[in-house]
Structures are given as structure tokens and as C-alpha cells.
Short mmCIF file of C-alpha atoms in Angstrom, two decimals:
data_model
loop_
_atom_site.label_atom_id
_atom_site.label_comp_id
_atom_site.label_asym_id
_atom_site.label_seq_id
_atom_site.Cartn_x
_atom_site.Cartn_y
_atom_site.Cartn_z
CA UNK A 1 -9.93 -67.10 15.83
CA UNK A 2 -8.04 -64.21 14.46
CA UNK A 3 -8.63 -60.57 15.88
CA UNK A 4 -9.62 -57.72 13.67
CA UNK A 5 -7.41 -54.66 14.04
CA UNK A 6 -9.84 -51.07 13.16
CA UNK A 7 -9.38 -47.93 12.83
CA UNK A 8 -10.12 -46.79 16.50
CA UNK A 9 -12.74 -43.79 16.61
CA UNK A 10 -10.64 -40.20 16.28
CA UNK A 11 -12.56 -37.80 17.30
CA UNK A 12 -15.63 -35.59 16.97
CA UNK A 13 -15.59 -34.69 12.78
CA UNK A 14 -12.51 -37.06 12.02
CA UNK A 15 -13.38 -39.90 9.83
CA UNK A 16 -10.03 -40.50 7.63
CA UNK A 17 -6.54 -40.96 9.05
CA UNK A 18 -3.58 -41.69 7.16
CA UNK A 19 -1.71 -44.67 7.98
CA UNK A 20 2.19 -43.27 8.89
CA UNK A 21 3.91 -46.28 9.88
CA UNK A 22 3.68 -49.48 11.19
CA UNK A 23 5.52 -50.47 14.46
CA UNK A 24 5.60 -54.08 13.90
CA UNK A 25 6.41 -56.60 10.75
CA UNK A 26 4.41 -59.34 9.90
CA UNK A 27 4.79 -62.60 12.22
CA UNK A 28 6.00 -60.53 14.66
CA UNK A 29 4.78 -61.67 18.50
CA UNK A 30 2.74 -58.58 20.52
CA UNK A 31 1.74 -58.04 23.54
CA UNK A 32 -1.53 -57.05 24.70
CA UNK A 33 -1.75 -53.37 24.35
CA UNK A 34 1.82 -52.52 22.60
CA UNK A 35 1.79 -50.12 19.78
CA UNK A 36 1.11 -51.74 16.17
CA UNK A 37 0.71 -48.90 14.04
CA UNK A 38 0.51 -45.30 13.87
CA UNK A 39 -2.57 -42.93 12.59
CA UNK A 40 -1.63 -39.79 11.48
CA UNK A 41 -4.59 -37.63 11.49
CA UNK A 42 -5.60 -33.70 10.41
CA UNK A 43 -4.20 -32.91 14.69
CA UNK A 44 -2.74 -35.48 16.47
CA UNK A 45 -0.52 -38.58 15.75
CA UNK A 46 -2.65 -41.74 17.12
CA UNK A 47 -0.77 -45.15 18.29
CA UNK A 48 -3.09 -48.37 17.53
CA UNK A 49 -2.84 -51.03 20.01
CA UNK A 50 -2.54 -54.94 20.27
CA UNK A 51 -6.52 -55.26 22.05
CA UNK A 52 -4.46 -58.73 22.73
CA UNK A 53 -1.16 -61.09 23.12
CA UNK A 54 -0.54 -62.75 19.50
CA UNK A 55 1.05 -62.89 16.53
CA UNK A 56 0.60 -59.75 13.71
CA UNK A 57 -0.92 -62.40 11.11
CA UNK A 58 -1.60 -60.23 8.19
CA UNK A 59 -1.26 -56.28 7.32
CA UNK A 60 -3.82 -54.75 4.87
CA UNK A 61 -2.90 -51.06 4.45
CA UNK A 62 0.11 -49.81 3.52
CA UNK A 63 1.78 -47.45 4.72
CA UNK A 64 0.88 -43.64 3.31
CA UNK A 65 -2.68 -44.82 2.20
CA UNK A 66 -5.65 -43.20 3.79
CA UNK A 67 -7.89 -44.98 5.78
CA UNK A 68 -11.55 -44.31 7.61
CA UNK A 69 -12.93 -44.83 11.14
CA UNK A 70 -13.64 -49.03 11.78
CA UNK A 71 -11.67 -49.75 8.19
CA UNK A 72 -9.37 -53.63 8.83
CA UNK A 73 -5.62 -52.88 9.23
CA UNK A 74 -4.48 -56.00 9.99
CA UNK A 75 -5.32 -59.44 11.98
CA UNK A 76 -3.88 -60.30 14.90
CA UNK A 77 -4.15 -64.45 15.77
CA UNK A 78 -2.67 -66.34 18.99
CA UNK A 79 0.30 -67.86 19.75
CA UNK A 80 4.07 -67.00 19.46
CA UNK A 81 6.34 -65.78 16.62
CA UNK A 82 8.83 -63.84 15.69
CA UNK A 83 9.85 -61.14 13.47
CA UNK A 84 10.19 -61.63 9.76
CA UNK A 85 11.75 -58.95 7.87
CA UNK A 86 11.84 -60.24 4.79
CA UNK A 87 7.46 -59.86 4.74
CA UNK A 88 8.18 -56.22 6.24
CA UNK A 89 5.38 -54.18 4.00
CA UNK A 90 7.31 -52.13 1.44
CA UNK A 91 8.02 -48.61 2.55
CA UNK A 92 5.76 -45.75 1.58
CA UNK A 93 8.18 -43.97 -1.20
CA UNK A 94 6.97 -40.53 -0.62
CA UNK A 95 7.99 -40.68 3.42
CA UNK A 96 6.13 -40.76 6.61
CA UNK A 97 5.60 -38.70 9.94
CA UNK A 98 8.91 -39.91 11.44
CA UNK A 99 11.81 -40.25 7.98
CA UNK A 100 14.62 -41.32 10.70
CA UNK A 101 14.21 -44.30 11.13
CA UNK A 102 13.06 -45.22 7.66
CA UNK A 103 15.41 -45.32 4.69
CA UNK A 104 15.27 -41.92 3.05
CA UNK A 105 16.58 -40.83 -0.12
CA UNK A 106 16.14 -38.71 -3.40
CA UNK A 107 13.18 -41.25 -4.24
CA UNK A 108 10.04 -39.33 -6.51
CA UNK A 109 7.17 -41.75 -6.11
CA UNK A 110 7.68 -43.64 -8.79
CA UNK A 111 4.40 -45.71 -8.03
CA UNK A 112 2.23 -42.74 -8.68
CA UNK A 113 3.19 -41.98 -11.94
CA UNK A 114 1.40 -43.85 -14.50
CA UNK A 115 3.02 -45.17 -17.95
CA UNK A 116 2.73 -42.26 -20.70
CA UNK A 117 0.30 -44.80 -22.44
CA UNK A 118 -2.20 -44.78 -19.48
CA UNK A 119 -1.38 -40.92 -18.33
CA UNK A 120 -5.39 -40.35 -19.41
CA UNK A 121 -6.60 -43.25 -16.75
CA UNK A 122 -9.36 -43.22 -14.60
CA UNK A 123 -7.79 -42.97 -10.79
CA UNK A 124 -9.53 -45.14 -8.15
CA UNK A 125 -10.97 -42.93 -5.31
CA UNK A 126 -10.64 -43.76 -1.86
CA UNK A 127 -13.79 -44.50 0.56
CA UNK A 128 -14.15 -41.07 1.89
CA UNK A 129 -13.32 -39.24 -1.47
CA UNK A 130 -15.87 -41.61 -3.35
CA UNK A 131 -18.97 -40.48 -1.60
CA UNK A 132 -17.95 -37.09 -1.59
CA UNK A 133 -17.62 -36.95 -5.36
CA UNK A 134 -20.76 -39.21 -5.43
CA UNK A 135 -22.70 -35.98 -3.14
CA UNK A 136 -21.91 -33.56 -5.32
CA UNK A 137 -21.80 -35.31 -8.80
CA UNK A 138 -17.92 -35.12 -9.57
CA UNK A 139 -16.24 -37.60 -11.21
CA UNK A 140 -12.97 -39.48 -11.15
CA UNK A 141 -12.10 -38.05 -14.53
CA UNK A 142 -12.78 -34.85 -13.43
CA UNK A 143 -10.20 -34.42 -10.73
CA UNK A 144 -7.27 -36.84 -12.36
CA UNK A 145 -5.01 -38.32 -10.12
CA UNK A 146 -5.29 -37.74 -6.80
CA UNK A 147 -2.49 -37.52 -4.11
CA UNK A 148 -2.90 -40.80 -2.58
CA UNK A 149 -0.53 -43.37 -3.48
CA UNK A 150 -0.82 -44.85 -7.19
CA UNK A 151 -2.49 -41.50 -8.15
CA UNK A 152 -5.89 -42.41 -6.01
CA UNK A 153 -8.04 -39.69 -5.34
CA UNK A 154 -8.36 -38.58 -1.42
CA UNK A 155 -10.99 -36.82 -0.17
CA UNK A 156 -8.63 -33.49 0.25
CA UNK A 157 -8.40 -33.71 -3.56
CA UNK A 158 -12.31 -33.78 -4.33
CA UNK A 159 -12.26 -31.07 -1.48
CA UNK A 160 -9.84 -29.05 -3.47
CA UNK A 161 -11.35 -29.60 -6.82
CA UNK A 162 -14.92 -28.40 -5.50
CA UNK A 163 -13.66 -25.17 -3.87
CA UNK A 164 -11.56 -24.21 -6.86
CA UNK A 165 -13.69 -25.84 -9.49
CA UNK A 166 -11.81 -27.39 -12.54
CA UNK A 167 -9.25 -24.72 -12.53
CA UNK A 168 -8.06 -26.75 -9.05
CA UNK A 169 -3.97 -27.67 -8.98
CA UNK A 170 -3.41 -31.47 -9.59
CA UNK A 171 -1.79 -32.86 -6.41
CA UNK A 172 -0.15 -35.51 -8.44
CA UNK A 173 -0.31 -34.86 -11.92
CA UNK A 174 -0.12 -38.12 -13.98
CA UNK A 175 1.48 -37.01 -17.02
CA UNK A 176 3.66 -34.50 -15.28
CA UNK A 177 7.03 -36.41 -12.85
CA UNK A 178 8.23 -35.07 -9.90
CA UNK A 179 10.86 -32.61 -10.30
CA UNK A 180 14.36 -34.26 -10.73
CA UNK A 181 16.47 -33.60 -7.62
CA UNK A 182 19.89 -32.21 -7.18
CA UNK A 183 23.33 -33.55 -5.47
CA UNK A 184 22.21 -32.55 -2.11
CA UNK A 185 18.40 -32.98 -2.04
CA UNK A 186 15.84 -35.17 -0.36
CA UNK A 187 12.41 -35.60 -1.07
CA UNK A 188 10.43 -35.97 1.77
CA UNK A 189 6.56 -36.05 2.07
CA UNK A 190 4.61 -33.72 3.94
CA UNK A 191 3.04 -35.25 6.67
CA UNK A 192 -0.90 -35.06 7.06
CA UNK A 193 -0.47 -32.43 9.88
CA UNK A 194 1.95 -30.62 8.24
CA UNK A 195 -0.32 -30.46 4.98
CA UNK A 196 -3.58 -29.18 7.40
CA UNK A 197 -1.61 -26.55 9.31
CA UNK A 198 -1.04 -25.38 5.76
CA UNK A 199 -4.19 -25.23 4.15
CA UNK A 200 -5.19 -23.81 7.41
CA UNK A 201 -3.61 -21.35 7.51
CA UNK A 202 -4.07 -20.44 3.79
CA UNK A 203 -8.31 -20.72 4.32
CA UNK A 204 -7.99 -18.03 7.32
CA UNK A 205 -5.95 -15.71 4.86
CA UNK A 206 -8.61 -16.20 1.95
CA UNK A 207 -11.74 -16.36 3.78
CA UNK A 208 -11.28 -13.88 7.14
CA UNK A 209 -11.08 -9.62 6.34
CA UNK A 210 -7.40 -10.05 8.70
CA UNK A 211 -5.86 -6.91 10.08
CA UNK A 212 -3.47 -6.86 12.65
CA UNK A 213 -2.89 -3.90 15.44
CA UNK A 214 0.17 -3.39 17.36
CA UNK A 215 1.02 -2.30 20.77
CA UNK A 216 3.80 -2.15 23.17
CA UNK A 217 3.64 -3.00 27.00
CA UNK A 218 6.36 -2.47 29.92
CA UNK A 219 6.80 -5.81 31.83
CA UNK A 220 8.78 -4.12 34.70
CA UNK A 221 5.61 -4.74 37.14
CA UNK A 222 4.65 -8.52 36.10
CA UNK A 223 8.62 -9.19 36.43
CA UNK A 224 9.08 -7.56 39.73
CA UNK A 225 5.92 -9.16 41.00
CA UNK A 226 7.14 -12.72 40.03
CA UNK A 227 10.76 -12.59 41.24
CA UNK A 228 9.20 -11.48 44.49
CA UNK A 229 6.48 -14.08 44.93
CA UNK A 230 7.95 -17.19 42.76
CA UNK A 231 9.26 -18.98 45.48
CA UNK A 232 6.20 -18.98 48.13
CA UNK A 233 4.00 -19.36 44.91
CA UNK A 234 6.10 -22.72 43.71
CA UNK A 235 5.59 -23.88 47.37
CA UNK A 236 2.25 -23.39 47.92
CA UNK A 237 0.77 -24.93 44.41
CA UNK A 238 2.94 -27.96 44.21
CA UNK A 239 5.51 -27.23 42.19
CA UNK A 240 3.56 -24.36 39.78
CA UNK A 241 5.96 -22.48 38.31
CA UNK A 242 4.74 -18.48 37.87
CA UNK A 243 5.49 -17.70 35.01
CA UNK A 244 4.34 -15.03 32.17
CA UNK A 245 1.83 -16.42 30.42
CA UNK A 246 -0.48 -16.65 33.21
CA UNK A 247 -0.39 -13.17 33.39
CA UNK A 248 -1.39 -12.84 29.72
CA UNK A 249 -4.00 -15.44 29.62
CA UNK A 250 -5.67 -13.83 32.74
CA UNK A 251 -5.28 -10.32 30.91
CA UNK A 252 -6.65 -11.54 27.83
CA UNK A 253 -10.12 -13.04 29.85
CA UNK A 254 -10.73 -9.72 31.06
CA UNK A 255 -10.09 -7.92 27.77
CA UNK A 256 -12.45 -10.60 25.89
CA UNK A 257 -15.21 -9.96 28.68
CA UNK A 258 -15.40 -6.47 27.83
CA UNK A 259 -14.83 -6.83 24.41
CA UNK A 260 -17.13 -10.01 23.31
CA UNK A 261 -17.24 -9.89 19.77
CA UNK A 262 -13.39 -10.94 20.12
CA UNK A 263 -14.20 -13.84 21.35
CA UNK A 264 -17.44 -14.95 19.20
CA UNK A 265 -17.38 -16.47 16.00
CA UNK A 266 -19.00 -16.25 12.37
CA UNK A 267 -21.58 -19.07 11.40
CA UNK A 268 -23.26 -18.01 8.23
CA UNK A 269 -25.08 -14.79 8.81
CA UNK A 270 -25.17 -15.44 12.18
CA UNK A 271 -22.37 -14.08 15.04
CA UNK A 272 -21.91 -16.83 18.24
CA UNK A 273 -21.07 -14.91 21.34
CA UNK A 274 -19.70 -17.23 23.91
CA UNK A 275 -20.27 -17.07 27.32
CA UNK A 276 -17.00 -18.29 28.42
CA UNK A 277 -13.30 -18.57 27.17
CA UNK A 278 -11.91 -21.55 26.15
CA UNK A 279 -8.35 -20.33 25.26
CA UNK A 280 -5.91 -21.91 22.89
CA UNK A 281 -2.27 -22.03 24.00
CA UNK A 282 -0.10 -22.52 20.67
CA UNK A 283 2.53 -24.98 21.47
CA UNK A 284 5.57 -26.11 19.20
CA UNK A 285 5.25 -29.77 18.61
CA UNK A 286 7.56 -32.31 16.70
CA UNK A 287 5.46 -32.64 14.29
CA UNK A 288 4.50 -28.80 13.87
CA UNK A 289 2.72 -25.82 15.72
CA UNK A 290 -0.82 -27.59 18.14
CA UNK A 291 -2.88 -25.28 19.75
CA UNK A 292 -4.34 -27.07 23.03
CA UNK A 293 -7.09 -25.72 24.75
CA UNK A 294 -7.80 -24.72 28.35
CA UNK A 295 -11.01 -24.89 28.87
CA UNK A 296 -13.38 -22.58 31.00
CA UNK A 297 -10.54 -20.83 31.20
CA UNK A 298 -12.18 -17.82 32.77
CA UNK A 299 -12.87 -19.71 35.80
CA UNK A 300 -9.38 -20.38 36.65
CA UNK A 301 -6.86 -19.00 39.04
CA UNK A 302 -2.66 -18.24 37.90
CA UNK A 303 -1.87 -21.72 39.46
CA UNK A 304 -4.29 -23.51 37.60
CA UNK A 305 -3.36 -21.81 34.00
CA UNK A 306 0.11 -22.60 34.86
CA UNK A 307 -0.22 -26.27 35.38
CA UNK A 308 -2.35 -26.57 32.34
CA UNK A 309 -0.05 -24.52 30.29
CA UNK A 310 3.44 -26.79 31.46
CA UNK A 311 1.30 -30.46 31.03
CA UNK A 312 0.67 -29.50 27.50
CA UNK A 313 3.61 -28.35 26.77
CA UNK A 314 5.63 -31.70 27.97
CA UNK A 315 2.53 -33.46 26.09
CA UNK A 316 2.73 -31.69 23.16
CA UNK A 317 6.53 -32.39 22.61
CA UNK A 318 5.67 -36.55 23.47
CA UNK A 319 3.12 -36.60 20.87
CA UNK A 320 0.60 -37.76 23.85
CA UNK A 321 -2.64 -34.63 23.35
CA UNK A 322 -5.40 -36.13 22.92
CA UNK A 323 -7.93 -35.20 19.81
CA UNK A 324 -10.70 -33.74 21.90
CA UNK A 325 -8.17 -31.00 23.60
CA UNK A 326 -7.13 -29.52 20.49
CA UNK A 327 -10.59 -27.99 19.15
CA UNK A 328 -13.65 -25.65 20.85
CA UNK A 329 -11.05 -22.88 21.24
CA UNK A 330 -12.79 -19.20 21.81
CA UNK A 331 -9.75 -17.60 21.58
CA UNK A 332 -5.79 -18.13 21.16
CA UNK A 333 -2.46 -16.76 22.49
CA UNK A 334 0.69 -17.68 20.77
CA UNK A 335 4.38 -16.94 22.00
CA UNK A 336 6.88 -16.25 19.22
CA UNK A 337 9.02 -14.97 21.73
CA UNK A 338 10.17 -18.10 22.85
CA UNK A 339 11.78 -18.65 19.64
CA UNK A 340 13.26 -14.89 19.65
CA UNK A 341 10.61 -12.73 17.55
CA UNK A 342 10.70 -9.59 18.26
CA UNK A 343 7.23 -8.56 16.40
CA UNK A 344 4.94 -10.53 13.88
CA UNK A 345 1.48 -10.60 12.76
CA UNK A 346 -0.07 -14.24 13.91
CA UNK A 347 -2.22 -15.49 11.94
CA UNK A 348 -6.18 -16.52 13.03
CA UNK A 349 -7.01 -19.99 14.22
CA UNK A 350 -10.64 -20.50 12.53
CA UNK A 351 -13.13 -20.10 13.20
CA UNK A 352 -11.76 -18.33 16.21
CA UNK A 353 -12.24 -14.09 15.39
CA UNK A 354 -8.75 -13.07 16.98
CA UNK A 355 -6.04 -14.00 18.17
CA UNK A 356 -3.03 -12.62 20.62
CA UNK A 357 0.62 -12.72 19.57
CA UNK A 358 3.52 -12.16 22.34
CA UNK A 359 7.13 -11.94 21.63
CA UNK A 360 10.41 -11.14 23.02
CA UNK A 361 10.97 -9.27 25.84
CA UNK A 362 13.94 -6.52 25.16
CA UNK A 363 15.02 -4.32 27.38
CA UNK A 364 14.98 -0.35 25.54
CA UNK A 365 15.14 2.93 26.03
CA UNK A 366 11.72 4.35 26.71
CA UNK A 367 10.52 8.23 28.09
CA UNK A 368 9.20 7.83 31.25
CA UNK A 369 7.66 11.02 33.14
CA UNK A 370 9.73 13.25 30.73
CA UNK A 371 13.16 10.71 31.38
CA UNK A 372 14.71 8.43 29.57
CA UNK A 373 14.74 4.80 31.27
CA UNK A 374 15.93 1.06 30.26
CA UNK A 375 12.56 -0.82 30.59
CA UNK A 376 11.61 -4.81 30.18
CA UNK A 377 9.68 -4.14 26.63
CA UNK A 378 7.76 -6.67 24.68
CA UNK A 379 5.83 -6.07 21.25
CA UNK A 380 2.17 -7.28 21.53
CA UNK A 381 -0.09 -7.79 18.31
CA UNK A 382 -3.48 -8.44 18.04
CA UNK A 383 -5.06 -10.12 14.49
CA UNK A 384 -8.61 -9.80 14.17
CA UNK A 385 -11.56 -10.99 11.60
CA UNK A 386 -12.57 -7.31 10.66
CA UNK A 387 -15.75 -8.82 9.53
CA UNK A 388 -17.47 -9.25 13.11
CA UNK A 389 -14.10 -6.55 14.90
CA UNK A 390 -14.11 -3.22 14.25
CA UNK A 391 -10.69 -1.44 14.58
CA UNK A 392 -11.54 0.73 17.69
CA UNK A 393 -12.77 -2.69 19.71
CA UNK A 394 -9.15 -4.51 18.30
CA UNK A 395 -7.44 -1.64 19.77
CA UNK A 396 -9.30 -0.85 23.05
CA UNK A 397 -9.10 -4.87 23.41
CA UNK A 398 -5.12 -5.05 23.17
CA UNK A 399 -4.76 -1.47 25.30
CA UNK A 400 -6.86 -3.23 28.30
CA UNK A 401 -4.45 -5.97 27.98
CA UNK A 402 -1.41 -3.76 28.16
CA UNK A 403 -3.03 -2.12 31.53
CA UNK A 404 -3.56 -5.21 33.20
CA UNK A 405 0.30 -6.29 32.37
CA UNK A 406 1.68 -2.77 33.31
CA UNK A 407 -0.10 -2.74 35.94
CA UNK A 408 -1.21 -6.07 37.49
CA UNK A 409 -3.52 -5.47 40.27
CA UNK A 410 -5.51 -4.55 37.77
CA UNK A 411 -6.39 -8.55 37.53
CA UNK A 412 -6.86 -9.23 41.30
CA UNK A 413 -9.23 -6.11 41.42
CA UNK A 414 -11.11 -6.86 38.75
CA UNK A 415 -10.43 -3.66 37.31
#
């Protein structure tokens, strides 16, 4: 009896996933558990396993279409068989999470783009976006074509369309083609995390009163601590590596303990003060910037944070975080320094209120009991929500931190 293969649940407030690519043909043999297909949702890429051994009988979403939580993707029976190329589902035209391995090219969606004739069509609208648009009374000839493939409308569309009311860009307009590329050019389609980090980042500029304060703090202390105990420190946590941002993150907890409103949020009329710190650690992924979360992070020692820190870092880079550890952040540190930034204004993860931004260490010339000295210096900013942070708790909040780095027994006194 053939096998059903579902969308797998993705998470808490995830009900759509978009399809990126699938792993195997149709006929191909599988083994129980091996990769099929892969989700890409608004966070994380997901891998869909065989629940079975069989034979990949029949695939029912293409590639680049949108998809909700227990839709059919495809039907697995038993027995052998082999792979069969010449059934391989066409390739999305408008790219997937991983253009590599798939042929790539100056291709504009041709598929999207009705006839002139029919350029005033209805657009079908997928699951999600359908009884969105029926909730709030919006129709299909409302919002046009959509930017799901062959012009169907996606629930980010209706989404779009009701914030910015009929005014709202056209993802895919049908009477308007892609632009015509040049010698030299490639389209390739955002992917799904790509497109969230984006809009994002775009809601926390329109809807958060943003400032940013600067500081500067003298690492000479934290660095001659650490070359001094690194090696007994590796040896007596199991391999822990001490490094910097331990030092920060600790900082930070005792910053956002005196200072709460930095680390509550907005809901409505209402401010949430929380009564611990779950901190987001902002890590460079292949797929684009993940924050990860350490959570309780106030209850944990340097050798702990460390650990946490380097597992999602090699995680983060092997696609392998899992849903539930990037969200419930308090707070957020992110390192631009590791990339070489010398000083930036980071922007805020909502619904967080603030966030911490380190950069590059540079040794300069700083005064220094009325001399001039070459010091380890690093550029520290602080973005805040000035709707629930005034300016004087910003800047008290990113001076404690700079006095706890300068002066680090700061953190094992409690001071």
C-alpha cells in the first residue's frame, strides 16, 4: 500500500514551507530515513525523510511552490527501482536554496507571465493565502498575481497587500516581464530565508523608534586574562575554548539585570519584562545571517556559553539548527567584527527592544593617565526601541558593559 509523504510539523507559528528541491527523481529506490526533499521555511532549511525503504512512486509539488503543514508531497510504495531521469520534475525556473547543483542561467520565469490576452486573469491563491484573503474579505482580483509560481497568490502577498492596502507593490506583475538581462547576468531567486531576513529587517526599521549609541571599550584586561588562563581553562571544560564572547554575553546579563526595560518587549500597550535572558547569538549561515538562542542564559557559567556559542556555530554553517532554537530571544549580540567592521549600527531583532553590536578589535593610540598608549580597542554599539528605552538607560546599559570588559572581575564579583 503506498506511503503518504507530509509536510512534517515546523514549528511553533510555521504553517507554510516552500518546497526548495527535491533530493530524489521519480522511481528512484530509498532507504528508510534518507533525505527526499527539502523544506525551506521563514528560519531553517528542513530535510524530509523516507519514514520507509521503497520506491519514490509519484511527486506532487513542484519545486518553488508553497506548501502547508500535513499537505501530500509525494508517495512512496515498496520494492526496488531505480532512477529515472527522464520523469525528473521540471526545475523551478526562478532558482532554489542551493543554484549549484541545478542548471542556472539568465532564465525570467517565463511560466509566471501570462499571455497579454489574459494579463487581467484571476490568479489562483494558494491554501494559506486563500483563507487569509477569505478572513479579511480580499479578493484574488484585488492583489493580481501573486509571487508563487504561475502568478499564484502566497500568503506573503495577501500579507503585503493588507499592510500596504491597494497601493501594495505587485510581486509578479502580470502584464509587466522581468527585466531583460545583460551579457554577464544571472537571475537567481531569492530564497524564502533570504526574502524573511529582508522584510525583517525592513518591519524593525518601520515599526521600532531605532537609535543607536556608541561606545568604546579597552580589551587589554579580557585579553591578558585569557592568554593567561586559556590553557588550564581548555583542560578543565573539555575542550572549551575561552574566548571573547563569553565575556560579552556575561557582561551583557548583568547590564540587562540592571537595566530591564532592555530586555522586555512591546505587546500592544502593554511592556513584558522578562525575568531571565534568553540571548541571541547572530551567526553567519550559508543561507544568510540565524540568530540561535541560548537559553536561561543568565544561569550559565563562561564554559557553558562557550560550548553553546561553538555547537551553533558548526550547526549553523551545516544547516542542522533546529526551528525551536531560533525564536524566544530576550536579547541579541551580533559580531561584525569577525568579518572586519570596525563600527556599525545593528539593526533590532523583533520583537526583541535592543540589541548589542561588537566589532573589530584595533589596536590605537589612546590617553591613558595623561600618556599616550597603544591599547586593544574595539567599537561597541548599542540599538535600542526608544519607545520602551530612554537614551540615559541605552547609555548607562552599554557603559556597565564597557566596565565589566575593562575590568573583568567586575563579573566574578558581581559588581
Amino acid at each position: 500500500m503506498p506511503t503518504e509523504i507530509k509536510v512534517p510539523q515546523l514549528g511553533e507559528s510555521i504553517t507554510t514551507a516552500t518546497l526548495a528541491r527535491w533530493l530524489k527523481h521519480k522511481g528512484d529506490a530509498v532507504a528508510a530515513d534518507e533525505p527526499l526533499a527539502e523544506l525551506e521555511t521563514d528560519k531553517v532549511t528542513v530535510e524530509v525523510n523516507a519514514p520507509s525503504a521503497g520506491v519514490l512512486a509519484e511527486i506532487a509539488v513542484a519545486e518553488g511552490d508553497e506548501v502547508e503543514v500535513g499537505a501530500v508531497l509525494a508517495t512512496l510504495t515498496e520494492g526496488g527501482g531505480k532512477a529515472k531521469p527522464e520523469e525528473r520534475p521540471a526545475a523551478n525556473p526562478s532558482g532554489g536554496v542551493n543554484p549549484p547543483p541545478r542548471p542556472s542561467g539568465p532564465v525570467a520565469r517565463p511560466a509566471a507571465a501570462p499571455p497579454p490576452a489574459q494579463a487581467a486573469a484571476t490568479h489562483a491563491a494558494l491554501p494559506a493565502a486563500a483563507k487569509l484573503m477569505a478572513e479579511n474579505k480580499v479578493t484574488a482580483a484585488q492583489i493580481g498575481a501573486g509571487a508563487g509560481k504561475g502568478g499564484r497568490i502566497t500568503k506573503g502577498d495577501v500579507l503585503a497587500f493588507l499592510e500596504n492596502g491597494a497601493a501594495a507593490p505587485k510581486a509578479a506583475p502580470a502584464a509587466k516581464a522581468p527585466r531583460e538581462l545583460d551579457a554577464g547576468e544571472e537571475r537567481v531567486r531569492m530564497t524564502r530565508l533570504r526574502r524573511t531576513i529582508a522584510q525583517r529587517l525592513k518591519d524593525a526599521q518601520n515599526n521600532a523608534a531605532m537609535l543607536t549609541t556608541f561606545n568604546e571599550v579597552d580589551l587589554s584586561a579580557v585579553i591578558a586574562l585569557r592568554n593567561e588562563y586559556r590553557d588550564a581553562f581548555e583542560k578543565k571544560h573539555q575542550g572549551a575554548r575561552l574566548g571573547f564572547m563569553s565575556f560579552f554575553v556575561r557582561a551583557a546579563i548583568v547590564a540587562l539585570q540592571e537595566f530591564p526595560a532592555v530586555n522586555a518587549e512591546i505587546d500592544g500597550d502593554d511592556i513584558i519584562y522578562k525575568h531571565y535572558v534568553h540571548m541571541g547569538i547572530a551567526v553567519g549561515g550559508p543561507n544568510g545571517l540565524v540568530v540561535p538562542v541560548i537559553r536561561n542564559a543568565d544561569r550559565m557559567g563562561f564554559a557553558e556559553i562557550e560550548k553553546a556559542i561553538a555547537d551553533f556555530g558548526k550547526r549553523a554553517h551545516a544547516g542542522t539548527l533546529k526551528l525551536e532554537e531560533l525564536t524566544g530571544g530576550s536579547f541579541s549580540i551580533t559580531n561584525g567584527g569577525v568579518y572586519g567592521s570596525l563600527m556599525s549600527t545593528p539593526i533590532l531583532n523583533p520583537p526583541q527592544s535592543a540589541i548589542l553590536g561588537m566589532h573589530k578589535i584595533q589596536e590605537r593610540p589612546v590617553a591613558i593617565a595623561g600618556k599616550i598608549e597603544i591599547r586593544p580597542m574595539m567599537y561597541l554599539a548599542v540599538s535600542y526601541d526608544h519607545r520602551i528605552v530612554d537614551g540615559k538607560e541605552a547609555v548607562s546599559f552599554l557603559v556597565r558593559i564597557k566596565e565589566s570588559i575593562e575590568d573583568p572581575r567586575r563579573l566574578l564579583l558581581d559588581l
